[in-house]
Coordinates of C-alpha atoms in Angstrom, one line a residue:
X1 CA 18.3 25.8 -24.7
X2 CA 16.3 24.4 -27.9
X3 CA 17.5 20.9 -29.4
X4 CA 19.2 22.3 -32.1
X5 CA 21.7 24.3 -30.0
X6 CA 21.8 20.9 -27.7
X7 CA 22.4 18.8 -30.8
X8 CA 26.3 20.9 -31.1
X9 CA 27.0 20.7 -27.8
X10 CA 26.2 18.2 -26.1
X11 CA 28.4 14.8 -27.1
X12 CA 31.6 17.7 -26.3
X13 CA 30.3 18.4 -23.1
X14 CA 28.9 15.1 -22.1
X15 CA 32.1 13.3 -22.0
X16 CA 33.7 16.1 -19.9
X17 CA 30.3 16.3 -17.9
X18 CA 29.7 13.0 -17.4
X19 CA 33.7 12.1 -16.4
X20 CA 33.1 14.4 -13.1
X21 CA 30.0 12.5 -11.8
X22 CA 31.7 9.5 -10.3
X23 CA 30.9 6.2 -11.3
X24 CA 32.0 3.4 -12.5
X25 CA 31.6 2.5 -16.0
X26 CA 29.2 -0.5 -16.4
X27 CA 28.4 -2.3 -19.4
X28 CA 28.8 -0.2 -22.7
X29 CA 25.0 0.0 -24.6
X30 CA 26.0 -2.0 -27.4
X31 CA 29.6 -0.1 -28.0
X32 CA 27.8 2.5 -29.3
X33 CA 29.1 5.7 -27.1
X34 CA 26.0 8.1 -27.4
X35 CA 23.8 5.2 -26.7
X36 CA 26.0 4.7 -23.3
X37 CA 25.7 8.4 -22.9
X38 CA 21.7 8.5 -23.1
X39 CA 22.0 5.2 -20.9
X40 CA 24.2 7.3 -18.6
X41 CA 21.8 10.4 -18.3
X42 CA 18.9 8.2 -17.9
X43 CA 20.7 5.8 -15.2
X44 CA 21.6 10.2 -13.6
X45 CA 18.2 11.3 -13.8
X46 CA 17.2 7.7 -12.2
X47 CA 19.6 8.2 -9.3
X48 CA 18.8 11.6 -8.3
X49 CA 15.0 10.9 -8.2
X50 CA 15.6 8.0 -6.1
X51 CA 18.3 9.2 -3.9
X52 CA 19.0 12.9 -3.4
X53 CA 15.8 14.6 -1.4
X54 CA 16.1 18.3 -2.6
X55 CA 16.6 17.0 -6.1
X56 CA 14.4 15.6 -9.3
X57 CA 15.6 15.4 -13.0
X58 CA 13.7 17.8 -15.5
X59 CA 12.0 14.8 -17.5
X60 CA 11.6 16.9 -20.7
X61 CA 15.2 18.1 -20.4
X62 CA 16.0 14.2 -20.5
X63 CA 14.3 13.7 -23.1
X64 CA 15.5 16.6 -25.5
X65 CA 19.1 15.7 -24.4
X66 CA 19.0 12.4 -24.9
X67 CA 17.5 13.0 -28.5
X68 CA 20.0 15.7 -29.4
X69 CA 22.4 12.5 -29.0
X70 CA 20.2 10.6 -31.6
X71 CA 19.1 8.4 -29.3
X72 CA 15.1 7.2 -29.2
X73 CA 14.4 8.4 -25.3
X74 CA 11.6 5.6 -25.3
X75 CA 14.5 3.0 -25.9
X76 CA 15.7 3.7 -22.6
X77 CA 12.9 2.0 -20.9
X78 CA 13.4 -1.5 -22.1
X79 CA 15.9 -3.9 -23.8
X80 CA 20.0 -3.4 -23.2
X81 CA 20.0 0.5 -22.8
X82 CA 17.5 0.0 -19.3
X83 CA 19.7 -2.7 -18.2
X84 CA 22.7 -0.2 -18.6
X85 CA 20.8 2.9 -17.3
X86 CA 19.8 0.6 -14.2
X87 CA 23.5 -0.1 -14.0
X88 CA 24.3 3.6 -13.8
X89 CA 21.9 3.7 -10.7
X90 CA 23.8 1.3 -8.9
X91 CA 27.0 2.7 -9.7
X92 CA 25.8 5.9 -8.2
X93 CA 24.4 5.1 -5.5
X94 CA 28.5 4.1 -4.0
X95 CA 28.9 7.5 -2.8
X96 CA 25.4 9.2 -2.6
X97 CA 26.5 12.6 -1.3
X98 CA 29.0 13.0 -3.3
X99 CA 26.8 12.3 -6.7
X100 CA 24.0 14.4 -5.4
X101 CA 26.4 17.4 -5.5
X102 CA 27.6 16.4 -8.1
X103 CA 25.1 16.1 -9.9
X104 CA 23.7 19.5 -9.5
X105 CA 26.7 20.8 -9.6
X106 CA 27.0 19.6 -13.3
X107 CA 23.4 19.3 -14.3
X108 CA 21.4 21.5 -11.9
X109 CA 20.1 25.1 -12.3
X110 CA 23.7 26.3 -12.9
X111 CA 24.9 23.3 -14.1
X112 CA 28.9 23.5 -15.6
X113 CA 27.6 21.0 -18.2
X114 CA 24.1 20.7 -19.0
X115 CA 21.9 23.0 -17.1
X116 CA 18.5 22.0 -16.3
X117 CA 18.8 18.3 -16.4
X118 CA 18.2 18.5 -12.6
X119 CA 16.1 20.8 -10.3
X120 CA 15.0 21.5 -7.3
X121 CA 12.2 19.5 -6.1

């Protein structure tokens, strides 16, 4: 999928997508809600390379995603939008099973939301 298609679809289906991986909802970036979402993706793809073996995020994937949200990917490694990405990590790591499926579920291969986010390792 190219970032223009993304740039339609993805706030829709990131707030339904997002919803289904649980977690709970720390600090909003700024109160900006696509910032939260990049912060949210970010603080996904962060999880899943940490904790779920068979699984690794697609970093280009990140990246286009988190642009299509107008969102500069490189602000996610510093300053408040880290801090809430780091958050996200925690927040997942509650019920690690359960957000590994999850996760592939909504993001994997075949993923119901955003397809490609995360692959096989």
């Amino acid at each position: 999928m190219r970032v223009a298609r993304l740039s339609g679809l993805v706030p829709a289906g990131l707030l339904l997508g997002l919803a289904a991986v649980q977690a709970q909802s720390p600090d909003s970036a700024a109160g900006d809600p696509r910032r939260n979402q990049a912060a949210k993706l970010a603080g996904l793809a962060g999880f899943v390379n940490l904790e779920c073996p068979a699984l690794r995020s697609d970093p280009l994937r990140l990246k286009q995603t988190v642009e299509a949200l107008g969102v500069d990917a490189a602000s996610l490694e510093t300053g408040d939008l880290h801090l809430t990405a780091t958050r996200y990590i925690a927040a997942y790591q509650k019920d690690v099973a359960a957000n590994c499926r999850k996760a592939e579920a909504t993001f994997g291969p075949h993923g119901s939301i955003i397809p490609g986010l995360i692959v096989p390792r």
